[in-house]
Coordinates of C-alpha atoms and ligand atoms in Angstrom, one line a residue:
M1 CA -22.2 -2.6 9.8
N2 CA -20.4 -5.6 11.5
L3 CA -16.7 -6.4 11.2
K4 CA -16.7 -9.4 13.4
D5 CA -14.0 -11.8 12.5
K6 CA -12.2 -9.2 10.2
T7 CA -8.7 -7.9 10.7
A8 CA -7.9 -4.3 9.9
M9 CA -4.5 -2.6 9.4
I10 CA -4.8 1.3 9.9
T11 CA -1.9 3.3 9.2
G12 CA -1.3 6.6 11.2
A13 CA -3.6 4.9 13.7
A14 CA -1.6 6.5 16.8
S15 CA -3.4 9.8 16.6
G16 CA -6.4 11.7 15.2
I17 CA -8.6 10.2 12.6
G18 CA -6.6 6.8 12.2
R19 CA -6.9 6.4 16.0
E20 CA -10.7 7.0 16.0
I21 CA -11.1 4.7 13.2
A22 CA -9.1 1.8 15.0
R23 CA -11.4 2.4 18.0
A24 CA -14.5 2.3 15.8
F25 CA -13.3 -0.9 14.0
Y26 CA -12.6 -2.7 17.3
K27 CA -16.1 -1.7 18.6
A28 CA -17.7 -3.1 15.4
G29 CA -15.7 -6.5 16.0
A30 CA -12.5 -6.4 14.2
K31 CA -9.0 -7.0 15.5
V32 CA -7.0 -3.9 14.6
C33 CA -3.4 -3.3 14.0
I34 CA -2.1 0.1 14.8
A35 CA 0.6 0.8 12.3
D36 CA 2.4 4.1 12.9
I37 CA 5.8 5.7 12.7
S38 CA 5.4 6.8 16.2
W39 CA 6.0 3.4 18.0
E40 CA 5.4 4.8 21.5
A41 CA 2.2 6.3 20.5
A42 CA 1.1 3.2 18.6
R43 CA 1.7 1.0 21.6
T44 CA -0.2 3.3 24.1
T45 CA -3.2 3.2 21.6
A46 CA -3.2 -0.5 21.1
Q47 CA -2.8 -0.8 25.0
E48 CA -5.6 1.4 25.7
I49 CA -7.9 -0.8 23.1
G50 CA -6.7 -3.9 24.7
E51 CA -7.7 -2.6 28.1
E52 CA -11.2 -1.9 26.9
G53 CA -11.6 -5.7 25.7
G54 CA -10.3 -5.2 22.1
D55 CA -7.7 -7.1 20.2
A56 CA -5.0 -4.5 19.0
L57 CA -1.5 -4.8 17.8
A58 CA 1.0 -2.1 17.6
V59 CA 3.3 -2.2 14.7
A60 CA 6.2 0.4 14.1
M61 CA 5.9 1.5 10.4
D62 CA 7.3 4.2 8.2
V63 CA 4.7 3.9 5.2
S64 CA 7.3 5.4 2.7
D65 CA 9.7 2.6 3.4
E66 CA 9.4 -0.4 1.3
Q67 CA 11.0 -3.0 3.5
G68 CA 9.3 -1.4 6.6
V69 CA 5.9 -1.9 5.1
E70 CA 6.4 -5.5 3.9
T71 CA 8.0 -6.4 7.3
G72 CA 5.0 -4.6 9.1
V73 CA 2.2 -6.4 7.0
Q74 CA 3.8 -9.8 7.6
K75 CA 3.8 -9.1 11.3
V76 CA 0.1 -8.5 11.1
I77 CA -0.5 -11.8 9.3
A78 CA 1.8 -13.7 11.6
S79 CA -0.3 -12.2 14.6
F80 CA -3.8 -12.2 13.3
G81 CA -3.5 -14.8 10.3
R82 CA -5.1 -12.5 7.8
V83 CA -5.7 -8.9 6.6
D84 CA -9.3 -8.0 5.5
V85 CA -9.2 -4.3 5.6
L86 CA -6.4 -1.8 4.9
V87 CA -7.0 1.9 5.9
S88 CA -4.3 4.0 4.2
N89 CA -4.4 6.9 6.4
A90 CA -1.0 8.1 7.6
G91 CA -0.1 11.6 6.4
I92 CA 1.5 15.0 7.2
Q93 CA 0.8 18.6 5.9
H94 CA 3.1 21.2 4.9
I95 CA 2.2 24.8 4.4
A96 CA 4.1 27.0 1.9
P97 CA 3.5 28.7 -1.4
V98 CA 5.0 26.9 -4.4
V99 CA 7.8 29.4 -4.9
D100 CA 9.1 28.8 -1.4
L101 CA 8.5 25.0 -1.4
S102 CA 11.7 23.0 -1.1
F103 CA 12.1 20.0 -3.3
A104 CA 12.7 18.0 -0.1
N105 CA 9.6 18.9 1.5
W106 CA 7.6 18.3 -1.7
R107 CA 8.9 14.7 -1.8
R108 CA 8.7 14.0 1.8
L109 CA 4.8 14.7 1.6
I110 CA 4.4 12.8 -1.7
A111 CA 6.3 9.8 -0.3
I112 CA 4.3 9.5 2.9
H113 CA 0.9 10.0 1.2
L114 CA 1.4 8.3 -2.2
D115 CA 4.4 5.9 -1.8
G116 CA 2.8 4.9 1.5
A117 CA -0.6 4.2 -0.1
F118 CA 1.0 2.3 -2.9
L119 CA 3.4 0.1 -0.7
T120 CA 0.7 -0.7 1.9
T121 CA -1.9 -1.4 -1.0
R122 CA 0.5 -3.8 -2.8
A123 CA 1.5 -5.7 0.4
C124 CA -2.3 -6.3 1.5
L125 CA -3.6 -6.8 -1.9
R126 CA -1.2 -9.5 -2.7
H127 CA -2.1 -11.3 0.5
M128 CA -6.1 -10.5 0.1
Q129 CA -5.7 -12.0 -3.5
A130 CA -3.9 -15.2 -2.4
A131 CA -6.2 -15.6 0.6
G132 CA -9.3 -15.5 -1.7
R133 CA -11.6 -14.0 1.0
G134 CA -12.0 -10.6 -0.7
G135 CA -11.3 -7.5 1.2
S136 CA -11.7 -3.6 1.4
I137 CA -9.1 -0.9 0.9
L138 CA -9.9 2.6 2.3
Y139 CA -7.8 5.5 1.4
M140 CA -7.9 8.8 3.4
G141 CA -8.2 11.5 0.7
S142 CA -9.7 15.0 1.6
V143 CA -11.8 17.7 0.2
H144 CA -8.5 18.4 -1.2
S145 CA -8.8 15.4 -3.5
K146 CA -11.5 17.5 -5.1
Q147 CA -10.6 20.9 -5.0
A148 CA -7.5 23.2 -4.1
S149 CA -6.4 25.6 -1.6
P150 CA -3.2 27.9 -1.5
L151 CA -0.2 27.0 0.4
K152 CA -1.0 23.2 0.0
A153 CA 0.7 22.1 -3.5
P154 CA 2.1 18.8 -2.4
Y155 CA -0.9 17.9 -0.3
V156 CA -3.5 18.8 -2.9
A157 CA -1.4 17.0 -5.6
A158 CA -1.1 13.8 -3.3
K159 CA -4.8 13.9 -2.4
H160 CA -5.9 14.0 -6.0
G161 CA -3.3 11.2 -6.7
L162 CA -5.0 9.0 -4.2
L163 CA -8.3 9.2 -6.3
G164 CA -6.5 7.8 -9.2
L165 CA -4.8 4.9 -7.4
C166 CA -8.3 4.1 -5.6
K167 CA -10.1 3.8 -9.1
V168 CA -7.2 1.5 -10.3
V169 CA -7.2 -0.7 -7.3
A170 CA -11.2 -0.9 -7.6
I171 CA -10.8 -2.2 -11.0
E172 CA -7.9 -4.7 -10.4
G173 CA -9.4 -5.9 -7.0
A174 CA -13.1 -6.4 -8.4
Q175 CA -12.4 -10.1 -9.6
F176 CA -11.0 -10.9 -6.1
G177 CA -13.7 -9.2 -4.2
V178 CA -11.5 -6.5 -3.1
R179 CA -13.3 -3.0 -3.0
A180 CA -11.5 0.3 -2.8
N181 CA -12.8 3.7 -1.8
L182 CA -11.6 7.1 -0.8
I183 CA -12.9 9.0 2.2
C184 CA -12.6 12.9 1.8
P185 CA -13.1 14.8 5.0
G186 CA -13.3 18.4 5.5
F187 CA -11.3 20.2 8.4
V188 CA -11.1 17.9 11.4
R189 CA -9.5 19.1 14.6
T190 CA -6.5 16.9 15.0
P191 CA -2.8 17.7 15.8
L192 CA -2.3 17.8 11.8
V193 CA -4.8 20.7 11.8
D194 CA -4.0 22.3 14.9
Q195 CA -0.2 22.7 13.6
Q196 CA -1.3 24.4 10.5
I197 CA -3.6 27.0 12.0
P198 CA -0.9 29.3 13.4
E199 CA 1.4 28.6 10.2
Q200 CA -1.4 29.7 8.1
A201 CA -2.0 32.8 10.3
T202 CA 1.6 33.7 9.9
R203 CA 1.7 33.2 6.1
L204 CA -1.4 35.1 5.6
G205 CA -1.0 37.7 8.0
I206 CA -4.4 37.2 9.7
T207 CA -5.3 35.7 13.2
E208 CA -5.7 32.1 14.1
E209 CA -9.7 32.9 14.6
E210 CA -9.6 34.2 11.1
V211 CA -7.9 31.2 9.7
I212 CA -10.7 28.9 11.3
K213 CA -13.6 31.0 10.3
K214 CA -12.6 32.5 7.0
I215 CA -10.5 29.8 5.6
M216 CA -11.1 26.4 7.0
L217 CA -14.9 26.6 7.7
K218 CA -15.9 29.5 5.4
D219 CA -17.8 27.2 2.9
T220 CA -19.3 24.6 5.3
V221 CA -23.1 24.9 5.7
D222 CA -23.0 25.4 9.4
G223 CA -19.5 26.6 10.5
E224 CA -18.6 23.3 12.0
F225 CA -15.7 21.0 12.1
T226 CA -16.0 17.6 10.9
T227 CA -15.3 15.1 13.8
T228 CA -13.0 12.2 13.9
A229 CA -16.1 10.2 14.8
D230 CA -18.0 11.4 11.6
V231 CA -15.1 10.0 9.5
A232 CA -14.7 6.8 11.6
D233 CA -18.4 6.1 11.0
L234 CA -18.1 6.4 7.3
A235 CA -15.1 4.2 7.4
V236 CA -16.9 1.4 9.3
F237 CA -19.8 1.6 6.7
L238 CA -17.3 1.5 3.8
A239 CA -15.3 -1.4 5.3
S240 CA -18.3 -3.5 6.2
F241 CA -20.2 -2.9 2.9
P242 CA -20.9 -6.4 1.4
S243 CA -20.4 -6.2 -2.4
N244 CA -18.6 -4.6 -5.3
A245 CA -21.6 -2.4 -5.8
L246 CA -19.7 0.2 -3.7
T247 CA -16.2 0.5 -5.1
G248 CA -14.1 3.1 -6.7
Q249 CA -16.0 5.8 -5.0
S250 CA -15.1 8.9 -3.2
I251 CA -17.2 10.0 -0.4
V252 CA -17.0 13.6 1.0
V253 CA -17.7 14.1 4.8
S254 CA -17.2 17.9 5.2
H255 CA -20.4 19.7 6.6
G256 CA -21.1 20.4 3.0
W257 CA -17.9 22.5 2.4
H258 CA -17.6 20.4 -0.8
M259 CA -20.8 19.2 -2.6
Q260 CA -20.6 16.8 -5.5
Ligands
LIG1 P1 -2.6 13.2 12.8 O1 -1.3 14.1 12.7 O2 -3.5 13.4 14.1 O3 -2.2 11.8 12.7 C1 -1.4 11.4 11.6 C2 -0.5 10.2 12.1 O4 0.2 9.6 10.9 C3 0.3 10.2 13.2 O5 0.1 9.3 14.2 C4 1.8 10.2 12.6 O6 2.6 9.5 13.6 C5 1.5 9.2 11.5 N1 2.4 9.4 10.4 C6 3.1 10.4 9.9 N2 4.0 10.0 9.1 C7 4.0 8.6 9.1 C8 4.7 7.8 8.3 N3 5.8 8.0 7.4 N4 4.6 6.3 8.5 C9 3.5 6.0 9.3 N5 2.8 6.8 10.1 C10 3.1 8.2 9.9 O7 -3.4 13.7 11.5 P2 -5.1 13.4 11.1 O8 -5.7 14.7 10.9 O9 -5.5 12.4 12.0 O10 -4.5 12.9 9.5 C11 -4.9 11.5 9.1 C12 -5.2 11.6 7.6 O11 -6.4 12.2 7.4 C13 -4.1 12.2 6.8 O12 -3.9 11.4 5.5 C14 -4.7 13.5 6.5 O13 -4.2 14.0 5.3 C15 -6.1 13.2 6.4 N6 -7.0 14.3 6.4 C16 -6.9 15.0 7.7 C17 -7.9 16.1 7.8 C18 -8.0 17.0 9.0 O14 -8.6 18.0 9.0 N7 -7.3 16.6 10.2 C19 -8.8 16.3 6.7 C20 -8.9 15.5 5.5 C21 -8.0 14.4 5.5

């Protein structure tokens, strides 16, 4: 599992899962681009990796903005000369029943998850095809790419949508040696999850402890959260896999919450 001489762009890499993937990638030998809407946090993450001896570039990028994505990917290529791996990871959550969900919140979530995955894929895939060195595209799905939960309509719809995009990119990318796979984590303790625990408690009229035990971890085999390191290990494995034998797949990492 070696990413030596590879360059990876990870969106949403200034926090949580994306940040851990960036750290795991640099430890596996890759140069990493921390692409995030939060410029300050992206710069801090890149600095930390740099101080540890890694090669990291911070790029301010709103993945739902077409021009911003094009400019950001150009910056990565100008700095590193290539993009071998894309991790489309940036995401948000919004908790509301369908009947209370505003169109603006529906569109905002879909734009970040799905438009963002499309725009970053298109920009990187064009480069990968032209460069002729193959590549790997990883999408951050979720157990919610496979099944549903209440209060999460746009999130579940977007994560299911990523599965379709991943399969198409796997087919179109194959002749150029570009693989596409979807990572589907269970609940991971990041700011995205910490924010929704009190929100779900309020919506459902239960305690935060009950949200964790009776909703988030209820169907796991051992009552444990998945960790950012678990997800990052899987990302390194998928990014460094050497052939088209492993493409168009969705891999669940969830302490058995979802079994395929
Ligand atoms: P997080 O909130 O810790 O990190 C998300 C990052 O995305 C932040 O740095 C944020 O600034 C960035 N971001 C948000 N909007 C952006 C935009 N428009 N453009 C660029 N960057 C943007 O969340 P996380 O838990 O690490 O989530 C990362 C991904 O993992 C998301 O796609 C999420 O849906 C997915 N996921 C998370 C869990 C979980 O339990 N935490 C489970 C399954 C899937």
